[in-house]
mmCIF file of C-alpha atoms in Angstrom:
data_model
loop_
_atom_site.group_PDB
_atom_site.id
_atom_site.type_symbol
_atom_site.label_atom_id
_atom_site.label_comp_id
_atom_site.label_asym_id
_atom_site.label_seq_id
_atom_site.Cartn_x
_atom_site.Cartn_y
_atom_site.Cartn_z
ATOM 1 C CA MET A 1 64.663 -140.727 27.904
ATOM 2 C CA SER A 2 62.916 -141.081 24.546
ATOM 3 C CA ASN A 3 63.241 -138.294 22.029
ATOM 4 C CA PRO A 4 60.270 -136.040 21.284
ATOM 5 C CA GLU A 5 58.509 -136.527 17.951
ATOM 6 C CA LEU A 6 58.000 -133.815 15.348
ATOM 7 C CA LYS A 7 54.295 -134.694 14.875
ATOM 8 C CA ASN A 8 53.587 -133.710 18.454
ATOM 9 C CA PHE A 9 54.522 -130.021 18.106
ATOM 10 C CA ARG A 10 51.990 -127.391 17.091
ATOM 11 C CA ARG A 11 54.101 -124.275 16.228
ATOM 12 C CA ILE A 12 57.491 -124.843 14.656
ATOM 13 C CA VAL A 13 60.172 -122.290 13.762
ATOM 14 C CA VAL A 14 62.588 -123.532 11.093
ATOM 15 C CA LYS A 15 65.904 -121.648 10.676
ATOM 16 C CA VAL A 16 67.656 -121.834 7.341
ATOM 17 C CA GLY A 17 71.236 -120.589 7.055
ATOM 18 C CA SER A 18 72.953 -118.934 4.071
ATOM 19 C CA SER A 19 75.350 -121.801 3.520
ATOM 20 C CA LEU A 20 72.407 -124.192 3.018
ATOM 21 C CA LEU A 21 70.259 -121.861 0.921
ATOM 22 C CA ILE A 22 72.962 -120.396 -1.357
ATOM 23 C CA ASP A 23 75.494 -122.202 -3.529
ATOM 24 C CA SER A 24 78.492 -120.024 -2.748
ATOM 25 C CA SER A 25 80.370 -121.014 -5.906
ATOM 26 C CA ALA A 26 77.482 -120.183 -8.251
ATOM 27 C CA GLY A 27 75.977 -117.439 -6.101
ATOM 28 C CA GLU A 28 72.546 -118.914 -6.669
ATOM 29 C CA VAL A 29 69.864 -120.562 -4.595
ATOM 30 C CA ARG A 30 69.995 -124.321 -4.317
ATOM 31 C CA ALA A 31 66.694 -124.697 -6.061
ATOM 32 C CA SER A 32 66.239 -128.504 -5.805
ATOM 33 C CA TRP A 33 67.058 -128.477 -2.056
ATOM 34 C CA LEU A 34 64.726 -125.516 -1.387
ATOM 35 C CA ALA A 35 61.911 -127.196 -3.306
ATOM 36 C CA ALA A 36 62.345 -130.327 -1.094
ATOM 37 C CA LEU A 37 62.263 -128.210 2.067
ATOM 38 C CA ALA A 38 59.139 -126.423 0.802
ATOM 39 C CA ALA A 39 57.512 -129.844 0.366
ATOM 40 C CA ASP A 40 58.362 -130.706 3.944
ATOM 41 C CA ILE A 41 56.912 -127.465 5.177
ATOM 42 C CA SER A 42 53.768 -128.015 3.122
ATOM 43 C CA LYS A 43 53.340 -131.423 4.760
ATOM 44 C CA LEU A 44 53.506 -129.924 8.222
ATOM 45 C CA HIS A 45 51.218 -127.116 7.119
ATOM 46 C CA GLN A 46 48.634 -129.549 5.832
ATOM 47 C CA ALA A 47 48.812 -131.377 9.168
ATOM 48 C CA GLY A 48 47.567 -128.195 10.850
ATOM 49 C CA LYS A 49 50.935 -127.045 12.235
ATOM 50 C CA ASP A 50 51.919 -123.385 12.365
ATOM 51 C CA VAL A 51 55.269 -123.072 10.571
ATOM 52 C CA LEU A 52 57.535 -120.021 10.617
ATOM 53 C CA VAL A 53 60.801 -119.671 8.675
ATOM 54 C CA VAL A 54 63.804 -117.639 9.775
ATOM 55 C CA SER A 55 65.848 -117.387 6.574
ATOM 56 C CA SER A 56 69.337 -115.999 6.023
ATOM 57 C CA GLY A 57 70.573 -115.239 2.584
ATOM 58 C CA SER A 58 69.769 -111.603 1.734
ATOM 59 C CA ILE A 59 73.343 -110.338 1.796
ATOM 60 C CA ALA A 60 74.633 -113.398 -0.095
ATOM 61 C CA LEU A 61 71.955 -113.009 -2.751
ATOM 62 C CA GLY A 62 72.491 -109.312 -3.069
ATOM 63 C CA ARG A 63 76.194 -109.820 -3.379
ATOM 64 C CA SER A 64 75.651 -112.274 -6.218
ATOM 65 C CA ARG A 65 73.144 -110.073 -8.104
ATOM 66 C CA LEU A 66 75.454 -107.054 -7.749
ATOM 67 C CA LYS A 67 78.492 -109.177 -8.736
ATOM 68 C CA LEU A 68 80.491 -107.998 -5.745
ATOM 69 C CA PRO A 69 83.989 -109.498 -5.196
ATOM 70 C CA SER A 70 84.549 -112.094 -2.502
ATOM 71 C CA GLY A 71 85.920 -111.055 0.920
ATOM 72 C CA LEU A 72 84.573 -109.096 3.861
ATOM 73 C CA LEU A 73 82.156 -106.241 3.078
ATOM 74 C CA LYS A 74 82.042 -102.908 4.869
ATOM 75 C CA LEU A 75 78.914 -102.252 6.908
ATOM 76 C CA GLU A 76 77.369 -99.936 4.350
ATOM 77 C CA GLU A 77 78.145 -102.446 1.593
ATOM 78 C CA SER A 78 76.525 -105.241 3.513
ATOM 79 C CA GLN A 79 73.404 -103.046 4.026
ATOM 80 C CA ALA A 80 73.239 -102.164 0.342
ATOM 81 C CA ALA A 81 73.693 -105.802 -0.688
ATOM 82 C CA ALA A 82 70.911 -106.783 1.771
ATOM 83 C CA ALA A 83 68.539 -104.252 0.180
ATOM 84 C CA VAL A 84 68.889 -105.977 -3.147
ATOM 85 C CA GLY A 85 68.944 -109.486 -1.682
ATOM 86 C CA GLN A 86 65.841 -109.033 0.456
ATOM 87 C CA ILE A 87 63.697 -108.535 -2.595
ATOM 88 C CA GLU A 88 65.105 -111.651 -4.175
ATOM 89 C CA LEU A 89 64.767 -113.682 -1.020
ATOM 90 C CA ALA A 90 61.153 -112.755 -0.559
ATOM 91 C CA ARG A 91 60.394 -113.626 -4.209
ATOM 92 C CA ILE A 92 62.077 -117.064 -3.865
ATOM 93 C CA TRP A 93 60.192 -118.022 -0.675
ATOM 94 C CA SER A 94 56.904 -116.739 -2.156
ATOM 95 C CA GLY A 95 57.413 -118.858 -5.234
ATOM 96 C CA VAL A 96 58.380 -122.173 -3.503
ATOM 97 C CA LEU A 97 55.569 -121.992 -0.906
ATOM 98 C CA GLY A 98 53.064 -120.653 -3.454
ATOM 99 C CA HIS A 99 53.643 -123.874 -5.421
ATOM 100 C CA TYR A 100 51.787 -125.618 -2.533
ATOM 101 C CA GLY A 101 49.070 -122.911 -2.262
ATOM 102 C CA ILE A 102 50.717 -121.417 0.834
ATOM 103 C CA GLY A 103 51.048 -117.672 1.202
ATOM 104 C CA ALA A 104 54.321 -116.202 2.440
ATOM 105 C CA GLY A 105 54.705 -112.992 4.445
ATOM 106 C CA GLN A 106 58.053 -111.245 4.766
ATOM 107 C CA ILE A 107 58.918 -109.793 8.180
ATOM 108 C CA LEU A 108 62.207 -107.868 8.723
ATOM 109 C CA VAL A 109 63.136 -107.331 12.304
ATOM 110 C CA THR A 110 65.937 -105.615 14.243
ATOM 111 C CA LEU A 111 67.103 -106.330 17.748
ATOM 112 C CA GLN A 112 64.768 -103.723 19.274
ATOM 113 C CA ASP A 113 61.756 -105.585 17.831
ATOM 114 C CA THR A 114 62.290 -108.444 20.258
ATOM 115 C CA GLU A 115 63.790 -106.486 23.135
ATOM 116 C CA GLU A 116 61.506 -103.460 23.462
ATOM 117 C CA ARG A 117 58.022 -104.437 24.646
ATOM 118 C CA ARG A 118 56.047 -102.111 22.392
ATOM 119 C CA ARG A 119 57.825 -103.225 19.252
ATOM 120 C CA TYR A 120 57.769 -106.799 20.478
ATOM 121 C CA LEU A 121 54.022 -106.729 20.749
ATOM 122 C CA ASN A 122 53.687 -105.163 17.304
ATOM 123 C CA ALA A 123 55.874 -107.872 15.693
ATOM 124 C CA ARG A 124 54.116 -110.616 17.671
ATOM 125 C CA SER A 125 50.709 -109.374 16.568
ATOM 126 C CA THR A 126 51.656 -109.257 12.950
ATOM 127 C CA ILE A 127 53.062 -112.762 12.998
ATOM 128 C CA SER A 128 50.039 -114.039 14.918
ATOM 129 C CA LYS A 129 47.703 -112.635 12.274
ATOM 130 C CA LEU A 130 49.687 -114.231 9.435
ATOM 131 C CA LEU A 131 49.478 -117.612 11.243
ATOM 132 C CA GLU A 132 45.761 -117.093 11.798
ATOM 133 C CA TRP A 133 45.487 -116.650 7.968
ATOM 134 C CA ARG A 134 47.513 -119.803 7.535
ATOM 135 C CA ALA A 135 50.367 -118.010 5.854
ATOM 136 C CA VAL A 136 54.033 -118.801 6.586
ATOM 137 C CA PRO A 137 55.985 -115.824 7.994
ATOM 138 C CA VAL A 138 59.462 -115.661 6.521
ATOM 139 C CA ILE A 139 61.604 -113.633 8.958
ATOM 140 C CA ASN A 140 65.041 -112.171 8.563
ATOM 141 C CA GLU A 141 67.116 -109.592 10.315
ATOM 142 C CA ASN A 142 66.754 -106.205 8.677
ATOM 143 C CA ASP A 143 70.357 -105.996 7.535
ATOM 144 C CA THR A 144 69.616 -102.804 5.522
ATOM 145 C CA VAL A 145 69.344 -100.706 8.725
ATOM 146 C CA ALA A 146 70.918 -102.864 11.497
ATOM 147 C CA THR A 147 74.347 -101.683 12.587
ATOM 148 C CA ASN A 148 76.986 -103.702 14.388
ATOM 149 C CA GLU A 149 75.778 -102.208 17.712
ATOM 150 C CA ILE A 150 72.092 -103.108 17.296
ATOM 151 C CA ARG A 151 72.228 -106.430 15.436
ATOM 152 C CA TYR A 152 71.727 -110.001 16.605
ATOM 153 C CA GLY A 153 74.906 -110.968 14.758
ATOM 154 C CA ASP A 154 73.607 -114.322 13.702
ATOM 155 C CA ASN A 155 70.256 -115.889 12.755
ATOM 156 C CA ASP A 156 70.534 -118.686 15.327
ATOM 157 C CA ARG A 157 69.857 -116.232 18.174
ATOM 158 C CA LEU A 158 67.311 -114.375 16.022
ATOM 159 C CA ALA A 159 65.467 -117.617 15.480
ATOM 160 C CA ALA A 160 65.483 -118.319 19.179
ATOM 161 C CA ARG A 161 64.041 -114.886 19.932
ATOM 162 C CA VAL A 162 61.363 -115.323 17.291
ATOM 163 C CA ALA A 163 60.450 -118.773 18.736
ATOM 164 C CA THR A 164 60.007 -117.299 22.228
ATOM 165 C CA MET A 165 58.224 -114.218 20.984
ATOM 166 C CA THR A 166 55.674 -116.316 19.113
ATOM 167 C CA SER A 167 55.301 -118.999 21.868
ATOM 168 C CA ALA A 168 56.537 -121.701 19.508
ATOM 169 C CA ASP A 169 57.061 -125.043 21.123
ATOM 170 C CA LEU A 170 59.845 -126.184 18.778
ATOM 171 C CA LEU A 171 62.794 -124.423 17.147
ATOM 172 C CA ILE A 172 64.674 -126.357 14.410
ATOM 173 C CA LEU A 173 68.125 -125.153 13.418
ATOM 174 C CA LEU A 174 69.069 -126.666 10.062
ATOM 175 C CA SER A 175 72.845 -126.725 9.955
ATOM 176 C CA ASP A 176 75.822 -128.092 7.985
ATOM 177 C CA ILE A 177 76.234 -130.641 10.794
ATOM 178 C CA ASP A 178 73.630 -133.097 12.119
ATOM 179 C CA GLY A 179 73.875 -132.046 15.790
ATOM 180 C CA LEU A 180 76.072 -131.439 18.713
ATOM 181 C CA TYR A 181 79.125 -133.718 18.993
ATOM 182 C CA THR A 182 81.391 -134.395 21.965
ATOM 183 C CA ALA A 183 84.125 -132.586 19.986
ATOM 184 C CA PRO A 184 84.265 -130.976 16.553
ATOM 185 C CA PRO A 185 83.998 -134.012 14.185
ATOM 186 C CA SER A 186 86.195 -132.339 11.606
ATOM 187 C CA ALA A 187 89.072 -132.351 14.101
ATOM 188 C CA ASN A 188 88.290 -135.533 16.027
ATOM 189 C CA PRO A 189 87.147 -138.653 14.146
ATOM 190 C CA ASN A 190 86.165 -140.226 17.498
ATOM 191 C CA ALA A 191 83.635 -137.496 18.287
ATOM 192 C CA LYS A 192 80.172 -138.832 19.086
ATOM 193 C CA LEU A 193 76.733 -137.294 18.339
ATOM 194 C CA ILE A 194 74.841 -136.277 21.457
ATOM 195 C CA PRO A 195 71.150 -137.178 20.746
ATOM 196 C CA VAL A 196 69.609 -135.411 23.765
ATOM 197 C CA VAL A 197 70.712 -132.448 25.918
ATOM 198 C CA GLU A 198 68.536 -132.154 28.962
ATOM 199 C CA SER A 199 70.060 -128.827 30.093
ATOM 200 C CA VAL A 200 72.774 -126.540 28.714
ATOM 201 C CA THR A 201 75.627 -126.900 31.208
ATOM 202 C CA ALA A 202 79.170 -125.554 31.122
ATOM 203 C CA ASP A 203 80.346 -128.886 29.698
ATOM 204 C CA ILE A 204 77.852 -128.610 26.871
ATOM 205 C CA GLU A 205 78.979 -125.053 26.107
ATOM 206 C CA ALA A 206 82.614 -126.194 26.067
ATOM 207 C CA MET A 207 81.845 -128.547 23.171
ATOM 208 C CA ALA A 208 80.971 -125.694 20.773
ATOM 209 C CA GLY A 209 83.268 -124.907 17.864
ATOM 210 C CA ALA A 210 83.510 -122.010 15.406
ATOM 211 C CA ALA A 211 81.710 -121.164 12.197
ATOM 212 C CA GLU A 212 82.453 -123.478 9.252
ATOM 213 C CA SER A 213 81.478 -121.274 6.293
ATOM 214 C CA GLU A 214 82.314 -117.764 5.115
ATOM 215 C CA LEU A 215 78.555 -117.292 4.424
ATOM 216 C CA SER A 216 77.702 -118.115 8.029
ATOM 217 C CA ARG A 217 78.112 -115.643 10.900
ATOM 218 C CA GLY A 218 77.417 -118.344 13.463
ATOM 219 C CA GLY A 219 78.687 -121.717 14.459
ATOM 220 C CA MET A 220 77.951 -124.309 17.170
ATOM 221 C CA ARG A 221 78.596 -121.682 19.811
ATOM 222 C CA THR A 222 75.748 -119.518 18.621
ATOM 223 C CA LYS A 223 73.534 -122.563 18.429
ATOM 224 C CA ILE A 224 74.244 -123.341 22.060
ATOM 225 C CA GLU A 225 73.334 -119.691 22.888
ATOM 226 C CA ALA A 226 70.121 -120.102 20.906
ATOM 227 C CA ALA A 227 69.384 -123.284 22.894
ATOM 228 C CA LYS A 228 69.786 -121.367 26.195
ATOM 229 C CA ILE A 229 67.362 -118.626 24.964
ATOM 230 C CA ALA A 230 64.775 -121.095 23.636
ATOM 231 C CA THR A 231 64.752 -123.640 26.449
ATOM 232 C CA SER A 232 64.589 -121.037 29.186
ATOM 233 C CA ALA A 233 61.437 -119.750 27.537
ATOM 234 C CA GLY A 234 59.769 -123.147 27.273
ATOM 235 C CA THR A 235 60.713 -123.968 23.667
ATOM 236 C CA HIS A 236 62.339 -127.330 22.655
ATOM 237 C CA MET A 237 65.137 -126.953 20.134
ATOM 238 C CA LEU A 238 66.916 -129.316 17.839
ATOM 239 C CA ILE A 239 69.933 -129.139 15.538
ATOM 240 C CA ALA A 240 69.783 -131.266 12.415
ATOM 241 C CA SER A 241 71.577 -131.498 9.103
ATOM 242 C CA GLY A 242 70.209 -129.344 6.304
ATOM 243 C CA LYS A 243 72.641 -130.779 3.736
ATOM 244 C CA ILE A 244 70.225 -133.533 2.852
ATOM 245 C CA GLU A 245 67.042 -133.081 0.778
ATOM 246 C CA HIS A 246 63.783 -133.236 2.807
ATOM 247 C CA PRO A 247 65.594 -132.399 6.120
ATOM 248 C CA LEU A 248 62.300 -131.996 8.051
ATOM 249 C CA GLN A 249 60.999 -135.352 6.846
ATOM 250 C CA ALA A 250 64.307 -136.901 7.939
ATOM 251 C CA ILE A 251 63.658 -135.454 11.463
ATOM 252 C CA ALA A 252 60.157 -136.886 11.413
ATOM 253 C CA ASP A 253 61.575 -140.287 10.436
ATOM 254 C CA GLY A 254 63.922 -140.306 13.422
ATOM 255 C CA GLY A 255 67.101 -139.275 11.636
ATOM 256 C CA PRO A 256 70.221 -138.096 13.498
ATOM 257 C CA CYS A 257 69.914 -134.815 15.369
ATOM 258 C CA THR A 258 70.400 -133.265 18.792
ATOM 259 C CA TRP A 259 67.357 -132.373 20.911
ATOM 260 C CA PHE A 260 67.680 -129.620 23.553
ATOM 261 C CA LEU A 261 64.829 -130.224 25.983
ATOM 262 C CA THR A 262 62.935 -127.717 28.179
ATOM 263 C CA PRO A 263 61.042 -128.559 31.347
ATOM 264 C CA ALA A 264 58.460 -125.849 30.732
ATOM 265 C CA ASN A 265 56.169 -124.901 27.912
ATOM 266 C CA PRO A 266 56.151 -121.560 26.044
ATOM 267 C CA VAL A 267 52.887 -120.295 27.559
ATOM 268 C CA THR A 268 53.769 -120.937 31.188
ATOM 269 C CA ALA A 269 57.338 -119.655 30.695
ATOM 270 C CA ARG A 270 56.054 -116.436 29.103
ATOM 271 C CA LYS A 271 53.479 -115.923 31.846
ATOM 272 C CA ARG A 272 56.069 -116.522 34.545
ATOM 273 C CA TRP A 273 58.116 -113.730 32.913
ATOM 274 C CA ILE A 274 55.099 -111.410 32.913
ATOM 275 C CA ALA A 275 54.164 -112.233 36.479
ATOM 276 C CA GLY A 276 57.513 -111.947 38.123
ATOM 277 C CA SER A 277 60.030 -110.142 35.956
ATOM 278 C CA LEU A 278 58.291 -106.957 34.882
ATOM 279 C CA GLU A 279 57.637 -103.893 37.017
ATOM 280 C CA PRO A 280 53.993 -102.841 36.694
ATOM 281 C CA LYS A 281 53.511 -99.290 35.406
ATOM 282 C CA GLY A 282 49.800 -98.920 36.232
ATOM 283 C CA THR A 283 46.594 -100.494 37.464
ATOM 284 C CA LEU A 284 43.318 -101.418 35.772
ATOM 285 C CA THR A 285 40.295 -101.918 38.018
ATOM 286 C CA ILE A 286 37.628 -104.169 36.467
ATOM 287 C CA ASP A 287 34.015 -105.109 37.244
ATOM 288 C CA ALA A 288 32.794 -108.431 38.560
ATOM 289 C CA GLY A 289 31.760 -109.683 35.117
ATOM 290 C CA ALA A 290 35.230 -109.069 33.769
ATOM 291 C CA VAL A 291 36.766 -110.884 36.793
ATOM 292 C CA ALA A 292 34.655 -113.915 35.988
ATOM 293 C CA ALA A 293 35.670 -113.771 32.334
ATOM 294 C CA LEU A 294 39.337 -113.619 33.137
ATOM 295 C CA ARG A 295 39.075 -116.522 35.512
ATOM 296 C CA ALA A 296 37.426 -118.460 32.700
ATOM 297 C CA GLY A 297 40.442 -117.837 30.475
ATOM 298 C CA LYS A 298 39.073 -114.907 28.425
ATOM 299 C CA SER A 299 40.858 -111.726 27.394
ATOM 300 C CA LEU A 300 40.183 -108.361 29.100
ATOM 301 C CA LEU A 301 37.960 -106.179 26.977
ATOM 302 C CA PRO A 302 37.562 -102.370 27.410
ATOM 303 C CA ALA A 303 33.954 -102.816 28.476
ATOM 304 C CA GLY A 304 34.965 -104.533 31.723
ATOM 305 C CA VAL A 305 37.410 -101.811 32.888
ATOM 306 C CA ILE A 306 36.146 -99.392 35.552
ATOM 307 C CA ARG A 307 39.234 -97.360 36.311
ATOM 308 C CA VAL A 308 42.665 -96.712 34.776
ATOM 309 C CA GLU A 309 45.568 -95.482 36.950
ATOM 310 C CA GLY A 310 49.234 -94.799 36.224
ATOM 311 C CA GLN A 311 51.394 -93.695 33.351
ATOM 312 C CA PHE A 312 52.089 -96.537 30.978
ATOM 313 C CA ALA A 313 52.677 -97.167 27.344
ATOM 314 C CA ARG A 314 51.502 -100.011 25.089
ATOM 315 C CA GLY A 315 53.374 -103.143 26.028
ATOM 316 C CA ASP A 316 54.012 -102.146 29.659
ATOM 317 C CA ALA A 317 52.957 -104.477 32.495
ATOM 318 C CA VAL A 318 49.940 -103.435 34.562
ATOM 319 C CA VAL A 319 48.182 -104.840 37.624
ATOM 320 C CA VAL A 320 44.557 -105.886 37.164
ATOM 321 C CA ARG A 321 42.329 -105.503 40.267
ATOM 322 C CA GLY A 322 38.740 -106.493 40.885
ATOM 323 C CA PRO A 323 36.038 -104.136 42.201
ATOM 324 C CA ASP A 324 37.077 -104.968 45.776
ATOM 325 C CA THR A 325 40.646 -103.865 44.919
ATOM 326 C CA HIS A 326 42.099 -107.388 45.264
ATOM 327 C CA GLU A 327 44.686 -108.216 42.631
ATOM 328 C CA ILE A 328 43.318 -110.489 39.910
ATOM 329 C CA GLY A 329 46.426 -110.720 37.823
ATOM 330 C CA ARG A 330 49.003 -108.906 35.673
ATOM 331 C CA GLY A 331 49.401 -108.431 31.985
ATOM 332 C CA LEU A 332 50.848 -106.480 29.067
ATOM 333 C CA ILE A 333 48.501 -103.644 28.125
ATOM 334 C CA ALA A 334 47.571 -103.128 24.471
ATOM 335 C CA TYR A 335 46.996 -99.348 24.805
ATOM 336 C CA ASP A 336 48.736 -96.263 26.167
ATOM 337 C CA ALA A 337 47.344 -95.013 29.466
ATOM 338 C CA GLU A 338 45.519 -92.043 27.891
ATOM 339 C CA ASP A 339 43.745 -94.191 25.218
ATOM 340 C CA ALA A 340 42.927 -96.891 27.757
ATOM 341 C CA ASP A 341 41.273 -94.291 29.920
ATOM 342 C CA ARG A 342 39.234 -92.963 26.992
ATOM 343 C CA ILE A 343 37.804 -96.382 26.047
ATOM 344 C CA LYS A 344 37.289 -97.871 29.511
ATOM 345 C CA GLY A 345 33.750 -99.211 29.964
ATOM 346 C CA ARG A 346 33.009 -99.024 26.235
ATOM 347 C CA SER A 347 32.377 -101.740 23.664
ATOM 348 C CA SER A 348 35.089 -102.618 21.232
ATOM 349 C CA SER A 349 33.145 -100.938 18.342
ATOM 350 C CA ASP A 350 32.697 -97.767 20.460
ATOM 351 C CA ALA A 351 36.416 -97.845 21.280
ATOM 352 C CA ALA A 352 37.306 -97.798 17.560
ATOM 353 C CA GLN A 353 35.082 -94.749 17.017
ATOM 354 C CA ILE A 354 36.496 -92.882 20.072
ATOM 355 C CA LEU A 355 40.085 -93.465 19.037
ATOM 356 C CA GLY A 356 39.449 -92.933 15.344
ATOM 357 C CA ILE A 357 41.244 -96.186 14.515
ATOM 358 C CA SER A 358 40.270 -99.841 14.450
ATOM 359 C CA GLY A 359 42.606 -100.934 17.246
ATOM 360 C CA ARG A 360 42.872 -104.217 19.032
ATOM 361 C CA ALA A 361 39.620 -105.554 20.511
ATOM 362 C CA GLU A 362 41.277 -106.552 23.776
ATOM 363 C CA MET A 363 42.641 -104.289 26.447
ATOM 364 C CA ILE A 364 44.883 -107.221 27.460
ATOM 365 C CA HIS A 365 44.973 -110.376 25.358
ATOM 366 C CA ARG A 366 44.700 -113.595 27.306
ATOM 367 C CA ASP A 367 48.173 -114.731 26.034
ATOM 368 C CA ASP A 368 49.579 -111.590 27.672
ATOM 369 C CA LEU A 369 47.677 -112.039 30.924
ATOM 370 C CA VAL A 370 48.487 -113.973 34.136
ATOM 371 C CA VAL A 371 45.500 -114.615 36.374
ATOM 372 C CA GLY A 372 46.068 -115.589 40.059
ATOM 373 C CA GLY A 373 43.840 -116.431 42.967
ATOM 374 C CA PRO A 374 42.193 -119.627 44.071
ATOM 375 C CA ARG A 375 40.005 -119.977 40.978
ATOM 376 C CA GLY A 376 42.609 -118.662 38.514
ATOM 377 C CA THR A 377 43.513 -120.712 35.486
ATOM 378 C CA ASP A 378 47.168 -119.728 35.535
ATOM 379 C CA SER A 379 49.789 -121.150 37.907
ATOM 380 C CA ALA A 380 52.722 -119.142 36.546
ATOM 381 C CA LYS A 381 52.499 -116.417 39.139
#
């Protein structure tokens, strides 16, 4: 099987670890390396790709700025160091991307932001708007408030969650190693690079080693976990070396790496999740015009809603029925039940006046909607 090519992906999440970004001996950013990576990102950006960055480094930077001694930090010390480092990290990314005329937007997330549907939708909407504005979201775990019980624990899994949340079709984990080997190459000189993993099996998981750097929480094991998250949601993933300059260009040129393939795509995988894995909390009945619009691939607007039933909150799954009560599809609602009932049948501009806020124009966005039936455009149900 031939490897995929970087140029064929439209939305790419790039994860950068602390050990690549920070020179641990100097406690400073590897400026030359980061400038080369920014040049790679700019090239993808100019080609029309959506690029998101998941960047570690806030604790390491804060530790350096505060001149803290080496060794393990207590939780509150890590949180305080992150508070200082996050400001520095945002400034650094803003500077290197701004050099190419690209805006950077900082987004700090915690575990609940990708696990709770309401917060998931909020984070997803913010990132979508930044991408629409052609900015590069720079995402990190909010280490200032995350405790051991509510944290991801590593940015590999965070990057996988971000990739699935944003319907990215490729996740790139830049690492201190150029891919998955049959055994840890540091311990076995005969270990061979595996160029393609078609599915994450028990044998693949058994090849994972431990973290190599004191700056890194993860290791190959967490990268395999990230691959399971990403590929199950329709996102391809690859591991490549970040030790070289211009690492993304090296991938584009066919350099050594390991591809983890998915049989699905992020849109169908997400819609399969909506259609079959979530318990509906309510029902929207829509008019014939709205039925036709949904079957044509449009979003559901408040004007097309006739009746609202059930008790649901923003982000919950609801059933959508036509005027004859037949089910049209299912989706994630953008309003609480009370607000949805107040704006049903009204235009989007009227809805904003009724609610007193300029909310989302759609009752259910088409990306959050699965349409079934013989003329439906979705086959995920």
